[in-house]
Structures are given as structure tokens and as C-alpha cells.
């Protein structure tokens, strides 16, 4: 499994628009074979930083998802929404291999 972790710098006056953008992508990622873990919007601390993460079964599955974005009208509409509302100033994308099980869970799975 591969998890994409996004850190956004957003316009703090456009959090509502950014939240709408995020909700669009949660559905899209889930419909396109991924598992979206949600968006984290500013609450306390910096008012212009937000996060999101989603996972795909493999790098190949993620790359397939990325290749489908340009031809998908709903994806393009989501990107157009962000551009129209200028709620995102910048973002960075990082990839991680998640570990979701604790020691006892992993041992149980191993010995079953």
C-alpha cells in the first residue's frame, strides 16, 4: 500500500471553498480505486495550513489514477473549482508506506 500525504498552504479567507474542493476529491479518489483518509482543515494554530491523505494498493494503482485525471470531467471540474476560487496557494505531495496494525494485531494475523 502507498499513502499520498498532502500539505497545503491555503488562503485563510477561503477555507469554506477549500473544504468544498476537498469533499469533491474524497469522492473522486474513492470512486477511482483509492481510499481517501480525509482532509484536515485549520482550527488551532496556523490558519493557512491544511492536510489530506489517501492510499492506493500500489504505486502502479496510484499512477493509473493520476493518468485518468486529465480525461475525467469530474476531476477537471474539481481542479477548475480550485483555480476559480484560488483557495490553494501551494501544496507539496509526499508518499509513505503506512503501518496500520499494532504488534498484537500483526502477530495475530501472522499466526492465524
PDB file of C-alpha atoms in Angstrom:
ATOM      1  CA  UNK A   1       0.000   0.000   0.000  1.00  0.00           C
ATOM      2  CA  UNK A   2       1.099   3.559  -0.744  1.00  0.00           C
ATOM      3  CA  UNK A   3      -0.218   6.663   1.021  1.00  0.00           C
ATOM      4  CA  UNK A   4      -0.022  10.109  -0.511  1.00  0.00           C
ATOM      5  CA  UNK A   5       0.233  12.831   2.121  1.00  0.00           C
ATOM      6  CA  UNK A   6      -0.504  16.396   1.007  1.00  0.00           C
ATOM      7  CA  UNK A   7       0.373  19.603   2.821  1.00  0.00           C
ATOM      8  CA  UNK A   8      -1.473  22.638   1.512  1.00  0.00           C
ATOM      9  CA  UNK A   9      -0.897  26.335   2.002  1.00  0.00           C
ATOM     10  CA  UNK A  10      -4.357  27.805   1.580  1.00  0.00           C
ATOM     11  CA  UNK A  11      -5.933  31.221   1.616  1.00  0.00           C
ATOM     12  CA  UNK A  12      -7.261  31.512   5.196  1.00  0.00           C
ATOM     13  CA  UNK A  13     -10.166  33.618   3.932  1.00  0.00           C
ATOM     14  CA  UNK A  14     -11.261  30.774   1.640  1.00  0.00           C
ATOM     15  CA  UNK A  15     -11.383  27.786   3.984  1.00  0.00           C
ATOM     16  CA  UNK A  16     -15.006  27.096   3.028  1.00  0.00           C
ATOM     17  CA  UNK A  17     -14.051  26.904  -0.658  1.00  0.00           C
ATOM     18  CA  UNK A  18     -11.066  24.679   0.135  1.00  0.00           C
ATOM     19  CA  UNK A  19     -13.295  22.372   2.185  1.00  0.00           C
ATOM     20  CA  UNK A  20     -15.686  22.064  -0.776  1.00  0.00           C
ATOM     21  CA  UNK A  21     -12.736  21.260  -3.062  1.00  0.00           C
ATOM     22  CA  UNK A  22     -11.592  18.573  -0.619  1.00  0.00           C
ATOM     23  CA  UNK A  23     -15.028  16.991  -0.428  1.00  0.00           C
ATOM     24  CA  UNK A  24     -15.024  16.720  -4.227  1.00  0.00           C
ATOM     25  CA  UNK A  25     -11.699  14.850  -4.164  1.00  0.00           C
ATOM     26  CA  UNK A  26     -12.729  12.497  -1.345  1.00  0.00           C
ATOM     27  CA  UNK A  27     -15.474  11.123  -3.581  1.00  0.00           C
ATOM     28  CA  UNK A  28     -13.279  11.079  -6.681  1.00  0.00           C
ATOM     29  CA  UNK A  29     -10.372   9.215  -5.070  1.00  0.00           C
ATOM     30  CA  UNK A  30     -12.735   6.657  -3.553  1.00  0.00           C
ATOM     31  CA  UNK A  31     -14.517   6.162  -6.889  1.00  0.00           C
ATOM     32  CA  UNK A  32     -11.194   5.759  -8.705  1.00  0.00           C
ATOM     33  CA  UNK A  33      -9.859   2.889  -6.587  1.00  0.00           C
ATOM     34  CA  UNK A  34      -8.236   4.689  -3.683  1.00  0.00           C
ATOM     35  CA  UNK A  35      -9.118   5.116  -0.045  1.00  0.00           C
ATOM     36  CA  UNK A  36      -9.328   8.753   0.986  1.00  0.00           C
ATOM     37  CA  UNK A  37      -8.470   9.378   4.638  1.00  0.00           C
ATOM     38  CA  UNK A  38      -9.921  12.887   4.612  1.00  0.00           C
ATOM     39  CA  UNK A  39      -8.829  16.488   4.871  1.00  0.00           C
ATOM     40  CA  UNK A  40      -7.592  18.256   7.976  1.00  0.00           C
ATOM     41  CA  UNK A  41      -8.604  21.915   7.949  1.00  0.00           C
ATOM     42  CA  UNK A  42      -7.137  24.705  10.087  1.00  0.00           C
ATOM     43  CA  UNK A  43      -8.662  25.014  13.536  1.00  0.00           C
ATOM     44  CA  UNK A  44      -5.995  25.987  16.078  1.00  0.00           C
ATOM     45  CA  UNK A  45      -2.514  27.041  15.049  1.00  0.00           C
ATOM     46  CA  UNK A  46      -1.698  28.351  11.575  1.00  0.00           C
ATOM     47  CA  UNK A  47      -4.818  29.447   9.708  1.00  0.00           C
ATOM     48  CA  UNK A  48      -3.353  28.731   6.282  1.00  0.00           C
ATOM     49  CA  UNK A  49      -2.174  25.097   6.539  1.00  0.00           C
ATOM     50  CA  UNK A  50      -4.312  22.067   5.664  1.00  0.00           C
ATOM     51  CA  UNK A  51      -3.553  18.387   5.108  1.00  0.00           C
ATOM     52  CA  UNK A  52      -5.009  15.445   3.228  1.00  0.00           C
ATOM     53  CA  UNK A  53      -4.061  11.828   2.737  1.00  0.00           C
ATOM     54  CA  UNK A  54      -5.242   8.939   0.632  1.00  0.00           C
ATOM     55  CA  UNK A  55      -3.970   5.463  -0.160  1.00  0.00           C
ATOM     56  CA  UNK A  56      -3.775   3.184  -3.175  1.00  0.00           C
ATOM     57  CA  UNK A  57      -2.910  -0.513  -3.164  1.00  0.00           C
ATOM     58  CA  UNK A  58       0.353   0.113  -5.063  1.00  0.00           C
ATOM     59  CA  UNK A  59       2.393   2.735  -6.883  1.00  0.00           C
ATOM     60  CA  UNK A  60       1.082   1.308 -10.154  1.00  0.00           C
ATOM     61  CA  UNK A  61      -2.523   1.834  -8.992  1.00  0.00           C
ATOM     62  CA  UNK A  62      -1.707   5.416  -7.964  1.00  0.00           C
ATOM     63  CA  UNK A  63      -0.057   6.096 -11.331  1.00  0.00           C
ATOM     64  CA  UNK A  64      -3.121   4.695 -13.107  1.00  0.00           C
ATOM     65  CA  UNK A  65      -5.333   7.038 -11.068  1.00  0.00           C
ATOM     66  CA  UNK A  66      -3.094  10.005 -11.977  1.00  0.00           C
ATOM     67  CA  UNK A  67      -3.220   9.064 -15.666  1.00  0.00           C
ATOM     68  CA  UNK A  68      -7.042   9.107 -15.600  1.00  0.00           C
ATOM     69  CA  UNK A  69      -7.373  12.598 -14.080  1.00  0.00           C
ATOM     70  CA  UNK A  70      -6.875  14.605 -17.324  1.00  0.00           C
ATOM     71  CA  UNK A  71      -9.677  12.730 -19.115  1.00  0.00           C
ATOM     72  CA  UNK A  72     -12.113  12.660 -16.215  1.00  0.00           C
ATOM     73  CA  UNK A  73     -14.636  15.533 -16.380  1.00  0.00           C
ATOM     74  CA  UNK A  74     -15.349  15.411 -12.626  1.00  0.00           C
ATOM     75  CA  UNK A  75     -11.636  15.659 -11.809  1.00  0.00           C
ATOM     76  CA  UNK A  76     -11.263  18.559 -14.200  1.00  0.00           C
ATOM     77  CA  UNK A  77     -14.282  20.277 -12.635  1.00  0.00           C
ATOM     78  CA  UNK A  78     -12.674  19.928  -9.178  1.00  0.00           C
ATOM     79  CA  UNK A  79      -9.404  21.402 -10.443  1.00  0.00           C
ATOM     80  CA  UNK A  80     -11.300  24.204 -12.192  1.00  0.00           C
ATOM     81  CA  UNK A  81     -13.151  24.952  -8.937  1.00  0.00           C
ATOM     82  CA  UNK A  82      -9.863  25.398  -7.047  1.00  0.00           C
ATOM     83  CA  UNK A  83      -8.481  27.622  -9.810  1.00  0.00           C
ATOM     84  CA  UNK A  84     -11.651  29.701  -9.987  1.00  0.00           C
ATOM     85  CA  UNK A  85     -11.750  30.270  -6.215  1.00  0.00           C
ATOM     86  CA  UNK A  86      -7.964  30.477  -5.746  1.00  0.00           C
ATOM     87  CA  UNK A  87      -8.217  28.777  -2.366  1.00  0.00           C
ATOM     88  CA  UNK A  88      -4.916  26.881  -2.740  1.00  0.00           C
ATOM     89  CA  UNK A  89      -1.698  28.876  -2.698  1.00  0.00           C
ATOM     90  CA  UNK A  90       0.645  25.881  -2.930  1.00  0.00           C
ATOM     91  CA  UNK A  91       0.925  22.226  -1.996  1.00  0.00           C
ATOM     92  CA  UNK A  92       3.503  19.515  -1.577  1.00  0.00           C
ATOM     93  CA  UNK A  93       2.981  15.815  -2.089  1.00  0.00           C
ATOM     94  CA  UNK A  94       4.864  13.078  -0.223  1.00  0.00           C
ATOM     95  CA  UNK A  95       4.497   9.304  -0.327  1.00  0.00           C
ATOM     96  CA  UNK A  96       4.652   6.885   2.570  1.00  0.00           C
ATOM     97  CA  UNK A  97       4.247   3.192   3.253  1.00  0.00           C
ATOM     98  CA  UNK A  98       1.637   3.050   6.026  1.00  0.00           C
ATOM     99  CA  UNK A  99       1.643   0.723   9.005  1.00  0.00           C
ATOM    100  CA  UNK A 100      -1.883   0.251  10.317  1.00  0.00           C
ATOM    101  CA  UNK A 101      -1.526  -2.711  12.671  1.00  0.00           C
ATOM    102  CA  UNK A 102      -0.111  -2.737  16.177  1.00  0.00           C
ATOM    103  CA  UNK A 103       2.205  -5.511  17.343  1.00  0.00           C
ATOM    104  CA  UNK A 104      -0.620  -7.684  18.712  1.00  0.00           C
ATOM    105  CA  UNK A 105      -2.728  -7.283  15.559  1.00  0.00           C
ATOM    106  CA  UNK A 106       0.208  -8.106  13.271  1.00  0.00           C
ATOM    107  CA  UNK A 107       1.176 -11.156  15.366  1.00  0.00           C
ATOM    108  CA  UNK A 108      -2.414 -12.403  15.346  1.00  0.00           C
ATOM    109  CA  UNK A 109      -2.563 -12.099  11.564  1.00  0.00           C
ATOM    110  CA  UNK A 110       0.797 -13.855  11.227  1.00  0.00           C
ATOM    111  CA  UNK A 111      -0.114 -16.828  13.426  1.00  0.00           C
ATOM    112  CA  UNK A 112      -3.647 -17.404  12.100  1.00  0.00           C
TER     113      UNK A 112
END
